[in-house]
Amino acid sequence: MSAATAHSPALPLDAEGILALAARSMFHLFSSMSQGMFLVDRSGRIVWVNEGYRRFLPALGFSSIDQFLGHQVEDVIPNTLMHRVLETGEPVLIDLLTNKAGTFVVSRIPLREEREGGAVGEVIGAIGIVLFDHPETTLQPLISKFALLQRDLDDARRELASQRNNPIWQQSAEGQRRSKYTFASFIGSSTAAVEVKRHARRAAQSSSPVLLLGETGTGKELLAHAIHAASARARHAFVSVNIAAVPDTLLEAEFFGVAPGAYTGADRKAREGKFKLADGGTLFLDEIGDMPLPLQAKLLRALQEGEIEPLGSNKLVPFDARVIAATSRDLPSLVREGRFREDLYYRLNVLPVRVPPLRERRADIPALVEALGEDMALRSGEAPPELMPDALALLAAQHWRGNIRELRNVLEQVTMRSDSQRIDAAQLERILRETGQEKIAAPDPLQPAPGAAADDKALLLRPLAEQVAELERRAIAAAMAATGGNKLAASRLLKISRATLYERLENPD
């Protein structure tokens, strides 16, 4: 046996020795790594404090450890739960404690007497450990992620609560019109997405007209469905009319209905219009900016009086429908040009809700890609492709004139044109060019990756290796985009070997 082996420390082989060693090691580890520790006896009297806890004493009103020792813990540490641990013998492993010294993440563990045979003894004291101070900064990434999950959970709970006994989730009569979406269907947790959902939820609680304003493809119709589903009218019909899709000569009959024999070739039975079909529910007027001027006057009168006159009839028919209108046009400009009635504009613009374009909520693109991919997979039966981080960054850099509708089209093109399940930026750029897009914006390497937290501090409070790897991925994506996917030119631009570039592309992490 060598001298080194003879003098090397050995682990205890008996159970009691192992437990004692583990307890001492854990105690020393917590004492050195935690922000502070203290012990209380069975009565709750503080009997020991380590050096780390000393810095909290001035805020608690003590200048030295000697002054602090001997006091009842609840008298000197406000809001402590040490007495509960002593009474129940149950530990509080993770908790937030706020008092005069600040806010802390703490742990409270009971101490029990040792008995022969390893039996559990009575509680004889407890140890308090300050795991983190200033959790608002040290734990910001975790808190942000938890807050986001909590917000999504709260939204889901509210949606489920509003959907109980809601007929849109029950079997409806054949041909009955119901809303298809709820606020949970509007994907996104960016500031812009959260704000538009907040305004739309508020609008759902009112019966006043709502005017949804936004570019084409932003989700205005989806929000109209969601507002109806969250309103008191959810049990009744949701009737939608796309004004731009109906010929001008048929719009009046489409809106107000037709009396029996109103004109040559008309049905001998009355035909109800959309206002009457929406009675008690919601009437959604999509592309209201395309409505002809003559019909605007009749629509205004219907909204003001709450009654309609079917085509070819002399009778007024009352109705009760909440109107939601939407347009991608600039209505104030149309009013100034005399192409849209000013009085109708004011009648509709009671609760305006602006739906932001996709370029104002780029952080939602990863979630939208996932949701759209799942929907396409359900329709086609094929697994959607996985977009790599550099591909997502490239998507986030585009202008998206067609917004979410254009994004879906691009994803469908990617699914159809790619032979690979994993799509990187170079493949995506090639597919974009094949689909006819001439101007493809390069991702900004200085911008956060899509879906990253908006708080700069949260972005920086991550492992340094992770941040360096992320910056490297962005630089490679920008170089590949700038060189049109030419790996040799990209490696020269980045001053690295082509082999290194290939390695980074194959193993981005």
PDB file of N, CA and C in Angstrom, residues 355-437:
ATOM      1  N   VAL A 355     -55.324  47.090 -33.772  1.00  0.00           N
ATOM      2  CA  VAL A 355     -54.644  45.798 -33.794  1.00  0.00           C
ATOM      3  C   VAL A 355     -53.262  46.009 -34.412  1.00  0.00           C
ATOM      4  N   PRO A 356     -52.196  45.777 -33.668  1.00  0.00           N
ATOM      5  CA  PRO A 356     -50.847  46.120 -34.166  1.00  0.00           C
ATOM      6  C   PRO A 356     -50.402  45.189 -35.284  1.00  0.00           C
ATOM      7  N   PRO A 357     -49.618  45.710 -36.228  1.00  0.00           N
ATOM      8  CA  PRO A 357     -49.049  44.847 -37.273  1.00  0.00           C
ATOM      9  C   PRO A 357     -47.981  43.932 -36.679  1.00  0.00           C
ATOM     10  N   LEU A 358     -47.636  42.899 -37.419  1.00  0.00           N
ATOM     11  CA  LEU A 358     -46.684  41.909 -36.918  1.00  0.00           C
ATOM     12  C   LEU A 358     -45.308  42.519 -36.673  1.00  0.00           C
ATOM     13  N   ARG A 359     -44.909  43.519 -37.436  1.00  0.00           N
ATOM     14  CA  ARG A 359     -43.578  44.117 -37.246  1.00  0.00           C
ATOM     15  C   ARG A 359     -43.475  44.880 -35.936  1.00  0.00           C
ATOM     16  N   GLU A 360     -44.627  45.167 -35.277  1.00  0.00           N
ATOM     17  CA  GLU A 360     -44.611  45.819 -33.965  1.00  0.00           C
ATOM     18  C   GLU A 360     -44.665  44.807 -32.828  1.00  0.00           C
ATOM     19  N   ARG A 361     -44.758  43.535 -33.158  1.00  0.00           N
ATOM     20  CA  ARG A 361     -44.783  42.492 -32.123  1.00  0.00           C
ATOM     21  C   ARG A 361     -43.928  41.314 -32.574  1.00  0.00           C
ATOM     22  N   ARG A 362     -42.679  41.649 -32.974  1.00  0.00           N
ATOM     23  CA  ARG A 362     -41.771  40.629 -33.493  1.00  0.00           C
ATOM     24  C   ARG A 362     -41.464  39.563 -32.455  1.00  0.00           C
ATOM     25  N   ALA A 363     -41.533  39.923 -31.158  1.00  0.00           N
ATOM     26  CA  ALA A 363     -41.240  38.950 -30.109  1.00  0.00           C
ATOM     27  C   ALA A 363     -42.241  37.805 -30.095  1.00  0.00           C
ATOM     28  N   ASP A 364     -43.417  37.995 -30.734  1.00  0.00           N
ATOM     29  CA  ASP A 364     -44.438  36.946 -30.763  1.00  0.00           C
ATOM     30  C   ASP A 364     -44.227  35.955 -31.903  1.00  0.00           C
ATOM     31  N   ILE A 365     -43.255  36.224 -32.783  1.00  0.00           N
ATOM     32  CA  ILE A 365     -43.093  35.371 -33.969  1.00  0.00           C
ATOM     33  C   ILE A 365     -42.792  33.918 -33.607  1.00  0.00           C
ATOM     34  N   PRO A 366     -41.901  33.605 -32.636  1.00  0.00           N
ATOM     35  CA  PRO A 366     -41.698  32.185 -32.298  1.00  0.00           C
ATOM     36  C   PRO A 366     -42.978  31.487 -31.858  1.00  0.00           C
ATOM     37  N   ALA A 367     -43.782  32.142 -31.025  1.00  0.00           N
ATOM     38  CA  ALA A 367     -45.037  31.526 -30.574  1.00  0.00           C
ATOM     39  C   ALA A 367     -46.016  31.372 -31.730  1.00  0.00           C
ATOM     40  N   LEU A 368     -46.061  32.370 -32.618  1.00  0.00           N
ATOM     41  CA  LEU A 368     -46.946  32.279 -33.787  1.00  0.00           C
ATOM     42  C   LEU A 368     -46.498  31.164 -34.725  1.00  0.00           C
ATOM     43  N   VAL A 369     -45.183  31.036 -34.927  1.00  0.00           N
ATOM     44  CA  VAL A 369     -44.666  29.966 -35.778  1.00  0.00           C
ATOM     45  C   VAL A 369     -45.068  28.605 -35.215  1.00  0.00           C
ATOM     46  N   GLU A 370     -44.961  28.449 -33.900  1.00  0.00           N
ATOM     47  CA  GLU A 370     -45.331  27.180 -33.269  1.00  0.00           C
ATOM     48  C   GLU A 370     -46.824  26.899 -33.424  1.00  0.00           C
ATOM     49  N   ALA A 371     -47.659  27.914 -33.154  1.00  0.00           N
ATOM     50  CA  ALA A 371     -49.112  27.722 -33.242  1.00  0.00           C
ATOM     51  C   ALA A 371     -49.551  27.454 -34.687  1.00  0.00           C
ATOM     52  N   LEU A 372     -49.013  28.227 -35.630  1.00  0.00           N
ATOM     53  CA  LEU A 372     -49.376  28.028 -37.033  1.00  0.00           C
ATOM     54  C   LEU A 372     -48.876  26.670 -37.527  1.00  0.00           C
ATOM     55  N   GLY A 373     -47.696  26.274 -37.071  1.00  0.00           N
ATOM     56  CA  GLY A 373     -47.165  24.968 -37.466  1.00  0.00           C
ATOM     57  C   GLY A 373     -48.039  23.829 -36.967  1.00  0.00           C
ATOM     58  N   GLU A 374     -48.506  23.934 -35.728  1.00  0.00           N
ATOM     59  CA  GLU A 374     -49.389  22.895 -35.181  1.00  0.00           C
ATOM     60  C   GLU A 374     -50.706  22.838 -35.958  1.00  0.00           C
ATOM     61  N   ASP A 375     -51.240  24.010 -36.313  1.00  0.00           N
ATOM     62  CA  ASP A 375     -52.488  24.037 -37.065  1.00  0.00           C
ATOM     63  C   ASP A 375     -52.294  23.411 -38.454  1.00  0.00           C
ATOM     64  N   MET A 376     -51.193  23.732 -39.114  1.00  0.00           N
ATOM     65  CA  MET A 376     -50.929  23.145 -40.429  1.00  0.00           C
ATOM     66  C   MET A 376     -50.724  21.636 -40.325  1.00  0.00           C
ATOM     67  N   ALA A 377     -50.089  21.196 -39.232  1.00  0.00           N
ATOM     68  CA  ALA A 377     -49.872  19.760 -39.048  1.00  0.00           C
ATOM     69  C   ALA A 377     -51.199  19.028 -38.868  1.00  0.00           C
ATOM     70  N   LEU A 378     -52.124  19.647 -38.127  1.00  0.00           N
ATOM     71  CA  LEU A 378     -53.438  19.025 -37.941  1.00  0.00           C
ATOM     72  C   LEU A 378     -54.191  18.918 -39.255  1.00  0.00           C
ATOM     73  N   ARG A 379     -54.025  19.919 -40.113  1.00  0.00           N
ATOM     74  CA  ARG A 379     -54.742  19.916 -41.388  1.00  0.00           C
ATOM     75  C   ARG A 379     -54.112  18.962 -42.409  1.00  0.00           C
ATOM     76  N   SER A 380     -52.781  18.878 -42.408  1.00  0.00           N
ATOM     77  CA  SER A 380     -52.100  18.088 -43.426  1.00  0.00           C
ATOM     78  C   SER A 380     -51.694  16.700 -42.956  1.00  0.00           C
ATOM     79  N   GLY A 381     -51.609  16.521 -41.631  1.00  0.00           N
ATOM     80  CA  GLY A 381     -51.165  15.238 -41.103  1.00  0.00           C
ATOM     81  C   GLY A 381     -49.664  15.051 -41.131  1.00  0.00           C
ATOM     82  N   GLU A 382     -48.915  16.109 -41.495  1.00  0.00           N
ATOM     83  CA  GLU A 382     -47.463  16.039 -41.548  1.00  0.00           C
ATOM     84  C   GLU A 382     -46.854  16.922 -40.463  1.00  0.00           C
ATOM     85  N   ALA A 383     -45.734  16.464 -39.916  1.00  0.00           N
ATOM     86  CA  ALA A 383     -45.069  17.232 -38.863  1.00  0.00           C
ATOM     87  C   ALA A 383     -44.512  18.534 -39.444  1.00  0.00           C
ATOM     88  N   PRO A 384     -44.700  19.654 -38.751  1.00  0.00           N
ATOM     89  CA  PRO A 384     -44.174  20.932 -39.263  1.00  0.00           C
ATOM     90  C   PRO A 384     -42.669  20.981 -39.126  1.00  0.00           C
ATOM     91  N   PRO A 385     -41.972  21.747 -39.983  1.00  0.00           N
ATOM     92  CA  PRO A 385     -40.512  21.854 -39.862  1.00  0.00           C
ATOM     93  C   PRO A 385     -40.127  22.639 -38.613  1.00  0.00           C
ATOM     94  N   GLU A 386     -38.935  22.368 -38.118  1.00  0.00           N
ATOM     95  CA  GLU A 386     -38.402  23.081 -36.947  1.00  0.00           C
ATOM     96  C   GLU A 386     -37.485  24.188 -37.429  1.00  0.00           C
ATOM     97  N   LEU A 387     -37.802  25.421 -37.067  1.00  0.00           N
ATOM     98  CA  LEU A 387     -36.983  26.559 -37.473  1.00  0.00           C
ATOM     99  C   LEU A 387     -35.902  26.815 -36.428  1.00  0.00           C
ATOM    100  N   MET A 388     -34.655  26.880 -36.892  1.00  0.00           N
ATOM    101  CA  MET A 388     -33.537  27.132 -36.005  1.00  0.00           C
ATOM    102  C   MET A 388     -33.559  28.592 -35.537  1.00  0.00           C
ATOM    103  N   PRO A 389     -32.825  28.915 -34.466  1.00  0.00           N
ATOM    104  CA  PRO A 389     -32.834  30.302 -33.957  1.00  0.00           C
ATOM    105  C   PRO A 389     -32.466  31.340 -35.000  1.00  0.00           C
ATOM    106  N   ASP A 390     -31.477  31.027 -35.888  1.00  0.00           N
ATOM    107  CA  ASP A 390     -31.110  32.018 -36.902  1.00  0.00           C
ATOM    108  C   ASP A 390     -32.221  32.198 -37.926  1.00  0.00           C
ATOM    109  N   ALA A 391     -33.003  31.133 -38.186  1.00  0.00           N
ATOM    110  CA  ALA A 391     -34.142  31.254 -39.095  1.00  0.00           C
ATOM    111  C   ALA A 391     -35.249  32.099 -38.476  1.00  0.00           C
ATOM    112  N   LEU A 392     -35.482  31.916 -37.169  1.00  0.00           N
ATOM    113  CA  LEU A 392     -36.468  32.747 -36.476  1.00  0.00           C
ATOM    114  C   LEU A 392     -36.038  34.209 -36.476  1.00  0.00           C
ATOM    115  N   ALA A 393     -34.727  34.440 -36.299  1.00  0.00           N
ATOM    116  CA  ALA A 393     -34.222  35.816 -36.333  1.00  0.00           C
ATOM    117  C   ALA A 393     -34.429  36.432 -37.710  1.00  0.00           C
ATOM    118  N   LEU A 394     -34.254  35.622 -38.763  1.00  0.00           N
ATOM    119  CA  LEU A 394     -34.481  36.116 -40.119  1.00  0.00           C
ATOM    120  C   LEU A 394     -35.955  36.445 -40.339  1.00  0.00           C
ATOM    121  N   LEU A 395     -36.842  35.597 -39.829  1.00  0.00           N
ATOM    122  CA  LEU A 395     -38.280  35.887 -39.931  1.00  0.00           C
ATOM    123  C   LEU A 395     -38.615  37.189 -39.210  1.00  0.00           C
ATOM    124  N   ALA A 396     -38.031  37.370 -38.026  1.00  0.00           N
ATOM    125  CA  ALA A 396     -38.339  38.561 -37.229  1.00  0.00           C
ATOM    126  C   ALA A 396     -37.863  39.841 -37.893  1.00  0.00           C
ATOM    127  N   ALA A 397     -36.899  39.736 -38.794  1.00  0.00           N
ATOM    128  CA  ALA A 397     -36.346  40.939 -39.435  1.00  0.00           C
ATOM    129  C   ALA A 397     -37.179  41.420 -40.616  1.00  0.00           C
ATOM    130  N   GLN A 398     -38.115  40.589 -41.093  1.00  0.00           N
ATOM    131  CA  GLN A 398     -38.865  40.964 -42.290  1.00  0.00           C
ATOM    132  C   GLN A 398     -39.944  41.998 -41.975  1.00  0.00           C
ATOM    133  N   HIS A 399     -40.418  42.669 -43.017  1.00  0.00           N
ATOM    134  CA  HIS A 399     -41.392  43.749 -42.842  1.00  0.00           C
ATOM    135  C   HIS A 399     -42.810  43.226 -42.633  1.00  0.00           C
ATOM    136  N   TRP A 400     -43.171  42.118 -43.263  1.00  0.00           N
ATOM    137  CA  TRP A 400     -44.478  41.475 -43.106  1.00  0.00           C
ATOM    138  C   TRP A 400     -45.633  42.407 -43.454  1.00  0.00           C
ATOM    139  N   ARG A 401     -45.675  42.794 -44.717  1.00  0.00           N
ATOM    140  CA  ARG A 401     -46.785  43.640 -45.186  1.00  0.00           C
ATOM    141  C   ARG A 401     -48.124  42.910 -45.038  1.00  0.00           C
ATOM    142  N   GLY A 402     -48.099  41.579 -45.220  1.00  0.00           N
ATOM    143  CA  GLY A 402     -49.333  40.800 -45.077  1.00  0.00           C
ATOM    144  C   GLY A 402     -49.551  40.259 -43.688  1.00  0.00           C
ATOM    145  N   ASN A 403     -48.636  40.607 -42.753  1.00  0.00           N
ATOM    146  CA  ASN A 403     -48.762  40.252 -41.340  1.00  0.00           C
ATOM    147  C   ASN A 403     -48.883  38.738 -41.134  1.00  0.00           C
ATOM    148  N   ILE A 404     -49.763  38.300 -40.235  1.00  0.00           N
ATOM    149  CA  ILE A 404     -49.818  36.882 -39.863  1.00  0.00           C
ATOM    150  C   ILE A 404     -50.250  36.028 -41.046  1.00  0.00           C
ATOM    151  N   ARG A 405     -51.094  36.566 -41.908  1.00  0.00           N
ATOM    152  CA  ARG A 405     -51.517  35.810 -43.092  1.00  0.00           C
ATOM    153  C   ARG A 405     -50.309  35.529 -44.002  1.00  0.00           C
ATOM    154  N   GLU A 406     -49.432  36.504 -44.142  1.00  0.00           N
ATOM    155  CA  GLU A 406     -48.224  36.298 -44.945  1.00  0.00           C
ATOM    156  C   GLU A 406     -47.272  35.334 -44.262  1.00  0.00           C
ATOM    157  N   LEU A 407     -47.159  35.425 -42.935  1.00  0.00           N
ATOM    158  CA  LEU A 407     -46.294  34.509 -42.184  1.00  0.00           C
ATOM    159  C   LEU A 407     -46.754  33.064 -42.371  1.00  0.00           C
ATOM    160  N   ARG A 408     -48.056  32.858 -42.326  1.00  0.00           N
ATOM    161  CA  ARG A 408     -48.577  31.505 -42.533  1.00  0.00           C
ATOM    162  C   ARG A 408     -48.236  30.997 -43.938  1.00  0.00           C
ATOM    163  N   ASN A 409     -48.373  31.873 -44.919  1.00  0.00           N
ATOM    164  CA  ASN A 409     -48.044  31.490 -46.290  1.00  0.00           C
ATOM    165  C   ASN A 409     -46.588  31.079 -46.411  1.00  0.00           C
ATOM    166  N   VAL A 410     -45.697  31.840 -45.760  1.00  0.00           N
ATOM    167  CA  VAL A 410     -44.272  31.516 -45.800  1.00  0.00           C
ATOM    168  C   VAL A 410     -44.022  30.156 -45.156  1.00  0.00           C
ATOM    169  N   LEU A 411     -44.656  29.880 -44.021  1.00  0.00           N
ATOM    170  CA  LEU A 411     -44.471  28.594 -43.345  1.00  0.00           C
ATOM    171  C   LEU A 411     -44.984  27.447 -44.206  1.00  0.00           C
ATOM    172  N   GLU A 412     -46.099  27.664 -44.890  1.00  0.00           N
ATOM    173  CA  GLU A 412     -46.609  26.634 -45.792  1.00  0.00           C
ATOM    174  C   GLU A 412     -45.637  26.393 -46.940  1.00  0.00           C
ATOM    175  N   GLN A 413     -45.040  27.485 -47.462  1.00  0.00           N
ATOM    176  CA  GLN A 413     -44.052  27.342 -48.525  1.00  0.00           C
ATOM    177  C   GLN A 413     -42.827  26.580 -48.024  1.00  0.00           C
ATOM    178  N   VAL A 414     -42.410  26.878 -46.800  1.00  0.00           N
ATOM    179  CA  VAL A 414     -41.265  26.176 -46.220  1.00  0.00           C
ATOM    180  C   VAL A 414     -41.566  24.685 -46.107  1.00  0.00           C
ATOM    181  N   THR A 415     -42.766  24.363 -45.647  1.00  0.00           N
ATOM    182  CA  THR A 415     -43.147  22.959 -45.494  1.00  0.00           C
ATOM    183  C   THR A 415     -43.145  22.231 -46.829  1.00  0.00           C
ATOM    184  N   MET A 416     -43.629  22.899 -47.869  1.00  0.00           N
ATOM    185  CA  MET A 416     -43.746  22.256 -49.178  1.00  0.00           C
ATOM    186  C   MET A 416     -42.406  22.177 -49.910  1.00  0.00           C
ATOM    187  N   ARG A 417     -41.524  23.167 -49.730  1.00  0.00           N
ATOM    188  CA  ARG A 417     -40.319  23.260 -50.543  1.00  0.00           C
ATOM    189  C   ARG A 417     -39.077  22.662 -49.901  1.00  0.00           C
ATOM    190  N   SER A 418     -39.118  22.386 -48.605  1.00  0.00           N
ATOM    191  CA  SER A 418     -37.918  21.911 -47.925  1.00  0.00           C
ATOM    192  C   SER A 418     -37.966  20.401 -47.739  1.00  0.00           C
ATOM    193  N   ASP A 419     -36.798  19.759 -47.957  1.00  0.00           N
ATOM    194  CA  ASP A 419     -36.671  18.324 -47.722  1.00  0.00           C
ATOM    195  C   ASP A 419     -36.165  18.029 -46.321  1.00  0.00           C
ATOM    196  N   SER A 420     -35.725  19.067 -45.615  1.00  0.00           N
ATOM    197  CA  SER A 420     -35.166  18.895 -44.282  1.00  0.00           C
ATOM    198  C   SER A 420     -36.195  19.260 -43.223  1.00  0.00           C
ATOM    199  N   GLN A 421     -36.108  18.580 -42.078  1.00  0.00           N
ATOM    200  CA  GLN A 421     -37.026  18.873 -40.975  1.00  0.00           C
ATOM    201  C   GLN A 421     -36.573  20.094 -40.181  1.00  0.00           C
ATOM    202  N   ARG A 422     -35.277  20.392 -40.223  1.00  0.00           N
ATOM    203  CA  ARG A 422     -34.731  21.533 -39.491  1.00  0.00           C
ATOM    204  C   ARG A 422     -34.313  22.594 -40.507  1.00  0.00           C
ATOM    205  N   ILE A 423     -34.840  23.792 -40.342  1.00  0.00           N
ATOM    206  CA  ILE A 423     -34.616  24.881 -41.299  1.00  0.00           C
ATOM    207  C   ILE A 423     -33.732  25.936 -40.657  1.00  0.00           C
ATOM    208  N   ASP A 424     -32.583  26.233 -41.287  1.00  0.00           N
ATOM    209  CA  ASP A 424     -31.741  27.313 -40.796  1.00  0.00           C
ATOM    210  C   ASP A 424     -31.969  28.567 -41.642  1.00  0.00           C
ATOM    211  N   ALA A 425     -31.241  29.629 -41.335  1.00  0.00           N
ATOM    212  CA  ALA A 425     -31.468  30.909 -42.006  1.00  0.00           C
ATOM    213  C   ALA A 425     -31.156  30.829 -43.498  1.00  0.00           C
ATOM    214  N   ALA A 426     -30.101  30.099 -43.843  1.00  0.00           N
ATOM    215  CA  ALA A 426     -29.730  30.012 -45.254  1.00  0.00           C
ATOM    216  C   ALA A 426     -30.811  29.318 -46.069  1.00  0.00           C
ATOM    217  N   GLN A 427     -31.358  28.213 -45.532  1.00  0.00           N
ATOM    218  CA  GLN A 427     -32.439  27.510 -46.228  1.00  0.00           C
ATOM    219  C   GLN A 427     -33.676  28.387 -46.335  1.00  0.00           C
ATOM    220  N   LEU A 428     -33.989  29.082 -45.246  1.00  0.00           N
ATOM    221  CA  LEU A 428     -35.174  29.930 -45.245  1.00  0.00           C
ATOM    222  C   LEU A 428     -35.038  31.066 -46.252  1.00  0.00           C
ATOM    223  N   GLU A 429     -33.853  31.675 -46.307  1.00  0.00           N
ATOM    224  CA  GLU A 429     -33.653  32.770 -47.258  1.00  0.00           C
ATOM    225  C   GLU A 429     -33.799  32.270 -48.703  1.00  0.00           C
ATOM    226  N   ARG A 430     -33.276  31.079 -48.972  1.00  0.00           N
ATOM    227  CA  ARG A 430     -33.415  30.515 -50.315  1.00  0.00           C
ATOM    228  C   ARG A 430     -34.882  30.303 -50.669  1.00  0.00           C
ATOM    229  N   ILE A 431     -35.653  29.796 -49.719  1.00  0.00           N
ATOM    230  CA  ILE A 431     -37.082  29.561 -49.967  1.00  0.00           C
ATOM    231  C   ILE A 431     -37.821  30.883 -50.162  1.00  0.00           C
ATOM    232  N   LEU A 432     -37.458  31.893 -49.378  1.00  0.00           N
ATOM    233  CA  LEU A 432     -38.095  33.204 -49.527  1.00  0.00           C
ATOM    234  C   LEU A 432     -37.843  33.776 -50.918  1.00  0.00           C
ATOM    235  N   ARG A 433     -36.617  33.597 -51.416  1.00  0.00           N
ATOM    236  CA  ARG A 433     -36.310  34.106 -52.753  1.00  0.00           C
ATOM    237  C   ARG A 433     -37.055  33.310 -53.821  1.00  0.00           C
ATOM    238  N   GLU A 434     -37.200  32.014 -53.606  1.00  0.00           N
ATOM    239  CA  GLU A 434     -37.925  31.185 -54.564  1.00  0.00           C
ATOM    240  C   GLU A 434     -39.405  31.548 -54.631  1.00  0.00           C
ATOM    241  N   THR A 435     -39.931  32.076 -53.533  1.00  0.00           N
ATOM    242  CA  THR A 435     -41.348  32.448 -53.524  1.00  0.00           C
ATOM    243  C   THR A 435     -41.591  33.841 -54.096  1.00  0.00           C
ATOM    244  N   GLY A 436     -40.506  34.501 -54.546  1.00  0.00           N
ATOM    245  CA  GLY A 436     -40.688  35.778 -55.221  1.00  0.00           C
ATOM    246  C   GLY A 436     -40.353  36.995 -54.400  1.00  0.00           C
ATOM    247  N   GLN A 437     -39.896  36.816 -53.151  1.00  0.00           N
ATOM    248  CA  GLN A 437     -39.529  37.969 -52.333  1.00  0.00           C
ATOM    249  C   GLN A 437     -38.147  38.462 -52.749  1.00  0.00           C
TER     250      GLN A 437
END
